[in-house]
PDB file of C-alpha atoms in Angstrom:
ATOM      1  CA  MET A   1      76.464-112.067  26.409  1.00 42.00           C
ATOM      2  CA  SER A   2      73.962-109.725  28.056  1.00 44.00           C
ATOM      3  CA  ASN A   3      72.491-110.451  31.449  1.00 46.00           C
ATOM      4  CA  PRO A   4      68.925-111.848  31.043  1.00 44.00           C
ATOM      5  CA  ILE A   5      67.857-111.033  34.598  1.00 45.00           C
ATOM      6  CA  PRO A   6      66.865-107.365  33.959  1.00 46.00           C
ATOM      7  CA  LEU A   7      64.846-108.459  30.921  1.00 42.00           C
ATOM      8  CA  LEU A   8      63.075-111.099  33.029  1.00 44.00           C
ATOM      9  CA  VAL A   9      62.300-108.527  35.711  1.00 45.00           C
ATOM     10  CA  ILE A  10      60.901-106.083  33.127  1.00 43.00           C
ATOM     11  CA  LEU A  11      58.812-108.822  31.526  1.00 45.00           C
ATOM     12  CA  ALA A  12      57.532-109.980  34.896  1.00 45.00           C
ATOM     13  CA  SER A  13      56.654-106.442  35.934  1.00 47.00           C
ATOM     14  CA  ALA A  14      54.773-105.851  32.691  1.00 41.00           C
ATOM     15  CA  LEU A  15      52.829-109.083  33.134  1.00 44.00           C
ATOM     16  CA  MET A  16      52.023-108.226  36.713  1.00 42.00           C
ATOM     17  CA  CYS A  17      50.626-104.872  35.637  1.00 40.00           C
ATOM     18  CA  SER A  18      48.439-106.568  33.056  1.00 44.00           C
ATOM     19  CA  PHE A  19      46.634-108.425  35.827  1.00 52.00           C
ATOM     20  CA  VAL A  20      45.499-105.183  37.499  1.00 59.00           C
ATOM     21  CA  ASN A  21      42.301-103.478  36.376  1.00 68.00           C
ATOM     22  CA  SER A  22      41.798-100.288  38.379  1.00 78.00           C
ATOM     23  CA  MET A  23      39.227 -97.669  37.396  1.00 87.00           C
ATOM     24  CA  ARG A  24      36.823 -94.966  38.530  1.00 91.00           C
ATOM     25  CA  PHE A  25      33.419 -94.521  36.920  1.00 92.00           C
ATOM     26  CA  ASP A  26      30.060 -92.789  37.436  1.00 92.00           C
ATOM     27  CA  LEU A  27      26.673 -94.451  37.931  1.00 92.00           C
ATOM     28  CA  LYS A  28      23.237 -93.076  37.142  1.00 90.00           C
ATOM     29  CA  PRO A  29      19.941 -94.401  38.585  1.00 89.00           C
ATOM     30  CA  GLY A  30      18.578 -97.206  36.424  1.00 85.00           C
ATOM     31  CA  GLN A  31      21.770 -97.366  34.327  1.00 89.00           C
ATOM     32  CA  PRO A  32      23.908-100.268  35.588  1.00 92.00           C
ATOM     33  CA  LYS A  33      27.519-100.639  34.557  1.00 93.00           C
ATOM     34  CA  CYS A  34      29.189-104.036  34.056  1.00 93.00           C
ATOM     35  CA  ILE A  35      32.896-104.838  33.816  1.00 91.00           C
ATOM     36  CA  SER A  36      34.097-108.176  32.478  1.00 91.00           C
ATOM     37  CA  GLU A  37      37.412-109.898  33.130  1.00 89.00           C
ATOM     38  CA  GLU A  38      38.597-113.006  31.303  1.00 87.00           C
ATOM     39  CA  LEU A  39      39.968-115.514  33.820  1.00 86.00           C
ATOM     40  CA  ASN A  40      41.605-118.875  33.391  1.00 83.00           C
ATOM     41  CA  SER A  41      40.486-121.767  35.555  1.00 84.00           C
ATOM     42  CA  LYS A  42      42.139-122.105  38.983  1.00 83.00           C
ATOM     43  CA  VAL A  43      43.274-118.458  38.941  1.00 84.00           C
ATOM     44  CA  LEU A  44      42.937-116.353  42.091  1.00 84.00           C
ATOM     45  CA  THR A  45      41.056-113.065  41.703  1.00 87.00           C
ATOM     46  CA  PHE A  46      40.447-110.224  44.142  1.00 88.00           C
ATOM     47  CA  GLY A  47      38.253-107.151  43.810  1.00 90.00           C
ATOM     48  CA  LYS A  48      37.733-104.098  45.995  1.00 92.00           C
ATOM     49  CA  TYR A  49      35.284-101.241  45.494  1.00 94.00           C
ATOM     50  CA  TYR A  50      33.988 -98.194  47.352  1.00 93.00           C
ATOM     51  CA  VAL A  51      31.718 -95.227  46.715  1.00 93.00           C
ATOM     52  CA  VAL A  52      33.489 -91.866  46.634  1.00 92.00           C
ATOM     53  CA  ASN A  53      31.988 -89.735  49.388  1.00 90.00           C
ATOM     54  CA  PRO A  54      30.469 -86.558  47.873  1.00 86.00           C
ATOM     55  CA  ASN A  55      30.703 -84.847  51.280  1.00 85.00           C
ATOM     56  CA  GLU A  56      34.050 -85.527  52.940  1.00 82.00           C
ATOM     57  CA  GLY A  57      33.859 -85.691  56.712  1.00 81.00           C
ATOM     58  CA  TYR A  58      30.218 -86.819  56.692  1.00 87.00           C
ATOM     59  CA  PRO A  59      28.665 -90.279  56.359  1.00 87.00           C
ATOM     60  CA  ILE A  60      27.836 -91.427  52.834  1.00 88.00           C
ATOM     61  CA  PRO A  61      24.125 -90.710  52.207  1.00 87.00           C
ATOM     62  CA  ASP A  62      21.726 -93.584  51.533  1.00 86.00           C
ATOM     63  CA  SER A  63      21.126 -92.227  48.044  1.00 87.00           C
ATOM     64  CA  HIS A  64      24.740 -93.167  47.199  1.00 89.00           C
ATOM     65  CA  LYS A  65      24.442 -96.813  48.255  1.00 91.00           C
ATOM     66  CA  ILE A  66      24.907 -99.272  45.401  1.00 93.00           C
ATOM     67  CA  THR A  67      24.196-102.893  44.486  1.00 93.00           C
ATOM     68  CA  VAL A  68      27.083-105.079  43.322  1.00 95.00           C
ATOM     69  CA  ARG A  69      26.951-108.566  41.809  1.00 94.00           C
ATOM     70  CA  VAL A  70      29.792-110.731  40.467  1.00 94.00           C
ATOM     71  CA  ARG A  71      28.900-113.670  38.215  1.00 93.00           C
ATOM     72  CA  SER A  72      30.756-116.498  36.504  1.00 92.00           C
ATOM     73  CA  PRO A  73      30.484-117.319  32.769  1.00 92.00           C
ATOM     74  CA  ILE A  74      27.710-119.846  33.541  1.00 91.00           C
ATOM     75  CA  GLY A  75      25.766-117.440  35.786  1.00 89.00           C
ATOM     76  CA  ASN A  76      26.864-118.501  39.284  1.00 91.00           C
ATOM     77  CA  ASN A  77      27.016-115.691  41.865  1.00 92.00           C
ATOM     78  CA  TYR A  78      30.363-115.178  43.601  1.00 92.00           C
ATOM     79  CA  HIS A  79      29.582-111.890  45.318  1.00 93.00           C
ATOM     80  CA  PHE A  80      26.474-109.866  46.086  1.00 94.00           C
ATOM     81  CA  GLY A  81      26.296-106.571  47.923  1.00 92.00           C
ATOM     82  CA  ASP A  82      22.955-104.819  48.333  1.00 91.00           C
ATOM     83  CA  HIS A  83      22.693-101.173  49.426  1.00 89.00           C
ATOM     84  CA  VAL A  84      26.389-100.912  50.297  1.00 92.00           C
ATOM     85  CA  ASP A  85      29.026 -98.204  49.936  1.00 91.00           C
ATOM     86  CA  SER A  86      32.096-100.488  49.900  1.00 92.00           C
ATOM     87  CA  GLY A  87      33.092-104.126  49.771  1.00 92.00           C
ATOM     88  CA  ASN A  88      35.462-106.706  48.362  1.00 91.00           C
ATOM     89  CA  PHE A  89      35.423-110.215  46.943  1.00 91.00           C
ATOM     90  CA  ALA A  90      37.970-112.970  46.413  1.00 88.00           C
ATOM     91  CA  PHE A  91      37.682-116.428  44.874  1.00 88.00           C
ATOM     92  CA  THR A  92      39.488-118.932  42.689  1.00 87.00           C
ATOM     93  CA  ALA A  93      37.908-119.248  39.241  1.00 89.00           C
ATOM     94  CA  PRO A  94      36.522-122.782  38.777  1.00 88.00           C
ATOM     95  CA  GLU A  95      36.267-122.453  34.986  1.00 89.00           C
ATOM     96  CA  SER A  96      37.740-120.302  32.240  1.00 88.00           C
ATOM     97  CA  GLY A  97      35.714-117.493  30.703  1.00 89.00           C
ATOM     98  CA  ASP A  98      34.470-113.945  31.188  1.00 91.00           C
ATOM     99  CA  TYR A  99      33.532-113.068  34.787  1.00 93.00           C
ATOM    100  CA  ILE A 100      31.271-110.030  35.099  1.00 94.00           C
ATOM    101  CA  ALA A 101      30.945-107.476  37.908  1.00 94.00           C
ATOM    102  CA  CYS A 102      27.828-105.290  37.679  1.00 95.00           C
ATOM    103  CA  PHE A 103      27.215-102.073  39.639  1.00 95.00           C
ATOM    104  CA  SER A 104      23.896-100.257  39.889  1.00 93.00           C
ATOM    105  CA  VAL A 105      22.001 -97.566  41.795  1.00 91.00           C
ATOM    106  CA  LEU A 106      18.349 -97.959  42.737  1.00 82.00           C
ATOM    107  CA  PRO A 107      16.213 -96.690  39.807  1.00 79.00           C
ATOM    108  CA  ASP A 108      13.842 -94.735  42.090  1.00 77.00           C
ATOM    109  CA  GLN A 109      16.556 -92.211  42.997  1.00 77.00           C
ATOM    110  CA  ASN A 110      16.799 -88.676  41.650  1.00 82.00           C
ATOM    111  CA  PRO A 111      17.525 -88.963  37.880  1.00 81.00           C
ATOM    112  CA  THR A 112      20.197 -86.238  38.171  1.00 85.00           C
ATOM    113  CA  LEU A 113      22.069 -88.216  40.848  1.00 89.00           C
ATOM    114  CA  THR A 114      25.633 -89.273  40.011  1.00 91.00           C
ATOM    115  CA  VAL A 115      27.460 -91.858  42.124  1.00 93.00           C
ATOM    116  CA  THR A 116      31.228 -92.211  41.637  1.00 93.00           C
ATOM    117  CA  VAL A 117      32.718 -95.653  42.273  1.00 94.00           C
ATOM    118  CA  ASP A 118      36.368 -96.673  42.654  1.00 94.00           C
ATOM    119  CA  PHE A 119      36.960-100.279  41.560  1.00 94.00           C
ATOM    120  CA  ASP A 120      40.157-102.325  41.704  1.00 90.00           C
ATOM    121  CA  TRP A 121      40.160-105.829  40.190  1.00 89.00           C
ATOM    122  CA  ARG A 122      43.288-107.981  40.417  1.00 86.00           C
ATOM    123  CA  THR A 123      43.938-111.491  39.145  1.00 83.00           C
ATOM    124  CA  GLY A 124      46.718-114.034  39.333  1.00 73.00           C
ATOM    125  CA  VAL A 125      49.940-112.927  41.017  1.00 60.00           C
ATOM    126  CA  ALA A 126      48.675-109.363  41.488  1.00 60.00           C
ATOM    127  CA  ALA A 127      45.757-110.646  43.591  1.00 55.00           C
ATOM    128  CA  LYS A 128      48.035-111.935  46.342  1.00 61.00           C
ATOM    129  CA  ASP A 129      48.768-109.746  49.362  1.00 58.00           C
ATOM    130  CA  TRP A 130      52.558-109.982  49.337  1.00 51.00           C
ATOM    131  CA  SER A 131      52.967-107.738  52.372  1.00 56.00           C
ATOM    132  CA  LYS A 132      51.103-110.296  54.498  1.00 56.00           C
ATOM    133  CA  VAL A 133      53.131-113.132  53.013  1.00 50.00           C
ATOM    134  CA  ALA A 134      56.391-111.409  53.908  1.00 50.00           C
ATOM    135  CA  LYS A 135      55.172-110.529  57.397  1.00 52.00           C
ATOM    136  CA  ARG A 136      53.814-113.993  58.111  1.00 49.00           C
ATOM    137  CA  GLY A 137      56.888-115.899  56.941  1.00 48.00           C
ATOM    138  CA  GLN A 138      59.564-113.509  58.198  1.00 50.00           C
ATOM    139  CA  ILE A 139      61.527-114.359  55.076  1.00 50.00           C
ATOM    140  CA  GLU A 140      64.494-112.471  53.714  1.00 61.00           C
ATOM    141  CA  VAL A 141      64.154-109.980  50.905  1.00 62.00           C
ATOM    142  CA  MET A 142      65.878-112.159  48.312  1.00 62.00           C
ATOM    143  CA  GLU A 143      63.716-115.180  49.087  1.00 67.00           C
ATOM    144  CA  PHE A 144      60.645-112.979  48.996  1.00 66.00           C
ATOM    145  CA  GLU A 145      61.525-111.586  45.549  1.00 68.00           C
ATOM    146  CA  LEU A 146      62.335-115.066  44.245  1.00 72.00           C
ATOM    147  CA  LYS A 147      58.939-116.327  45.382  1.00 73.00           C
ATOM    148  CA  LYS A 148      57.238-113.456  43.562  1.00 73.00           C
ATOM    149  CA  LEU A 149      59.232-114.179  40.397  1.00 78.00           C
ATOM    150  CA  TYR A 150      58.432-117.881  40.664  1.00 78.00           C
ATOM    151  CA  ASP A 151      54.708-117.150  40.878  1.00 78.00           C
ATOM    152  CA  ILE A 152      54.970-114.757  37.925  1.00 78.00           C
ATOM    153  CA  VAL A 153      56.816-117.323  35.800  1.00 80.00           C
ATOM    154  CA  THR A 154      54.199-119.923  36.762  1.00 79.00           C
ATOM    155  CA  SER A 155      51.485-117.511  35.639  1.00 76.00           C
ATOM    156  CA  ILE A 156      53.305-116.987  32.319  1.00 81.00           C
ATOM    157  CA  HIS A 157      53.567-120.748  31.879  1.00 81.00           C
ATOM    158  CA  ASP A 158      49.856-121.281  32.568  1.00 80.00           C
ATOM    159  CA  GLU A 159      48.894-118.378  30.301  1.00 81.00           C
ATOM    160  CA  MET A 160      50.993-119.812  27.445  1.00 85.00           C
ATOM    161  CA  PHE A 161      49.262-123.185  27.745  1.00 82.00           C
ATOM    162  CA  TYR A 162      45.873-121.474  27.871  1.00 82.00           C
ATOM    163  CA  LEU A 163      46.641-119.445  24.737  1.00 85.00           C
ATOM    164  CA  ARG A 164      47.948-122.557  23.005  1.00 86.00           C
ATOM    165  CA  GLY A 165      44.696-124.339  23.805  1.00 84.00           C
ATOM    166  CA  ARG A 166      42.691-121.405  22.446  1.00 85.00           C
ATOM    167  CA  GLU A 167      44.813-121.415  19.289  1.00 89.00           C
ATOM    168  CA  GLU A 168      44.153-125.144  18.776  1.00 89.00           C
ATOM    169  CA  GLU A 169      40.426-124.550  19.230  1.00 88.00           C
ATOM    170  CA  MET A 170      40.507-121.794  16.601  1.00 91.00           C
ATOM    171  CA  GLN A 171      42.461-124.025  14.201  1.00 91.00           C
ATOM    172  CA  ASP A 172      39.932-126.824  14.651  1.00 90.00           C
ATOM    173  CA  LEU A 173      37.116-124.347  14.032  1.00 91.00           C
ATOM    174  CA  ASN A 174      38.834-123.053  10.870  1.00 91.00           C
ATOM    175  CA  ARG A 175      39.347-126.575   9.559  1.00 91.00           C
ATOM    176  CA  ALA A 176      35.721-127.490  10.247  1.00 90.00           C
ATOM    177  CA  THR A 177      34.539-124.280   8.570  1.00 92.00           C
ATOM    178  CA  ASN A 178      36.730-124.904   5.499  1.00 92.00           C
ATOM    179  CA  THR A 179      35.408-128.461   5.224  1.00 91.00           C
ATOM    180  CA  LYS A 180      31.813-127.268   5.395  1.00 91.00           C
ATOM    181  CA  MET A 181      32.454-124.527   2.826  1.00 93.00           C
ATOM    182  CA  PHE A 182      34.106-127.022   0.447  1.00 91.00           C
ATOM    183  CA  THR A 183      31.172-129.427   0.819  1.00 91.00           C
ATOM    184  CA  PHE A 184      28.644-126.634   0.298  1.00 92.00           C
ATOM    185  CA  THR A 185      30.507-125.352  -2.789  1.00 92.00           C
ATOM    186  CA  ALA A 186      30.732-128.865  -4.289  1.00 91.00           C
ATOM    187  CA  LEU A 187      27.020-129.451  -3.690  1.00 92.00           C
ATOM    188  CA  SER A 188      26.164-126.052  -5.200  1.00 92.00           C
ATOM    189  CA  ILE A 189      28.193-126.813  -8.338  1.00 92.00           C
ATOM    190  CA  LEU A 190      26.637-130.284  -8.606  1.00 92.00           C
ATOM    191  CA  ILE A 191      23.117-128.849  -8.291  1.00 92.00           C
ATOM    192  CA  CYS A 192      23.832-126.142 -10.872  1.00 92.00           C
ATOM    193  CA  LEU A 193      25.227-128.703 -13.329  1.00 91.00           C
ATOM    194  CA  SER A 194      22.231-130.967 -12.737  1.00 90.00           C
ATOM    195  CA  VAL A 195      19.770-128.120 -13.337  1.00 90.00           C
ATOM    196  CA  ALA A 196      21.655-127.103 -16.499  1.00 89.00           C
ATOM    197  CA  GLY A 197      21.597-130.698 -17.747  1.00 88.00           C
ATOM    198  CA  LEU A 198      17.865-130.993 -17.096  1.00 89.00           C
ATOM    199  CA  GLN A 199      17.234-127.733 -18.918  1.00 88.00           C
ATOM    200  CA  LEU A 200      19.223-128.922 -21.953  1.00 88.00           C
ATOM    201  CA  TRP A 201      17.382-132.258 -21.934  1.00 88.00           C
ATOM    202  CA  HIS A 202      14.037-130.489 -21.670  1.00 84.00           C
ATOM    203  CA  LEU A 203      14.882-128.123 -24.550  1.00 83.00           C
ATOM    204  CA  LYS A 204      16.130-130.982 -26.695  1.00 81.00           C
ATOM    205  CA  THR A 205      12.947-132.972 -26.009  1.00 83.00           C
ATOM    206  CA  PHE A 206      10.798-129.924 -26.779  1.00 77.00           C
ATOM    207  CA  PHE A 207      12.502-129.234 -30.107  1.00 78.00           C
ATOM    208  CA  GLU A 208      12.359-132.915 -31.111  1.00 76.00           C
ATOM    209  CA  ARG A 209       8.642-132.988 -30.285  1.00 78.00           C
ATOM    210  CA  LYS A 210       8.114-129.887 -32.425  1.00 72.00           C
ATOM    211  CA  LYS A 211      10.275-131.495 -35.127  1.00 68.00           C
ATOM    212  CA  LEU A 212      12.618-128.519 -35.101  1.00 64.00           C
ATOM    213  CA  LEU A 213      15.650-130.761 -34.766  1.00 58.00           C
TER     214      LEU A 213
END
């Protein structure tokens, strides 16, 4: 029988990578860019961003300062940075849904201006600073790795329950839709038959009145 530990490690590593959303993008004045991340409730998330300095060795010019806002699915603000060149945010999601981070440059800047932003968004196990955990606890390497694997397995468990809940919601929606379609089809057939019957009765009455039948 093969050893399942390497498979578990590979699976855990793949899952951990899936929680990391790292990117670099360009901003134009008056053209904001928004990134969404679907989070489950009670999941830790951490984001870090900074403006790439166009002139290394010199301070970042004011024209390259940006505005950053992070909102929950219901519109609550969890981070706001105005006229900044770097920052970070961290919070535990109170509800499931799509959380949105929006970046923008002031619209009154030079239209040809391009601001490059580096953005790193981590959720779940990947959002934890494991180096600080190891340093603070002075734990051994094996215990440290086991704690990471335990948190990853817990994340898998929570994600499976979340997906199962979403699947049940979709099944309920499909059943409700099928019921409505069946009712609508039955009513349509009943109305068509009623109209056809009325037309036949009307024609029969007309021909009898004209003494054609």
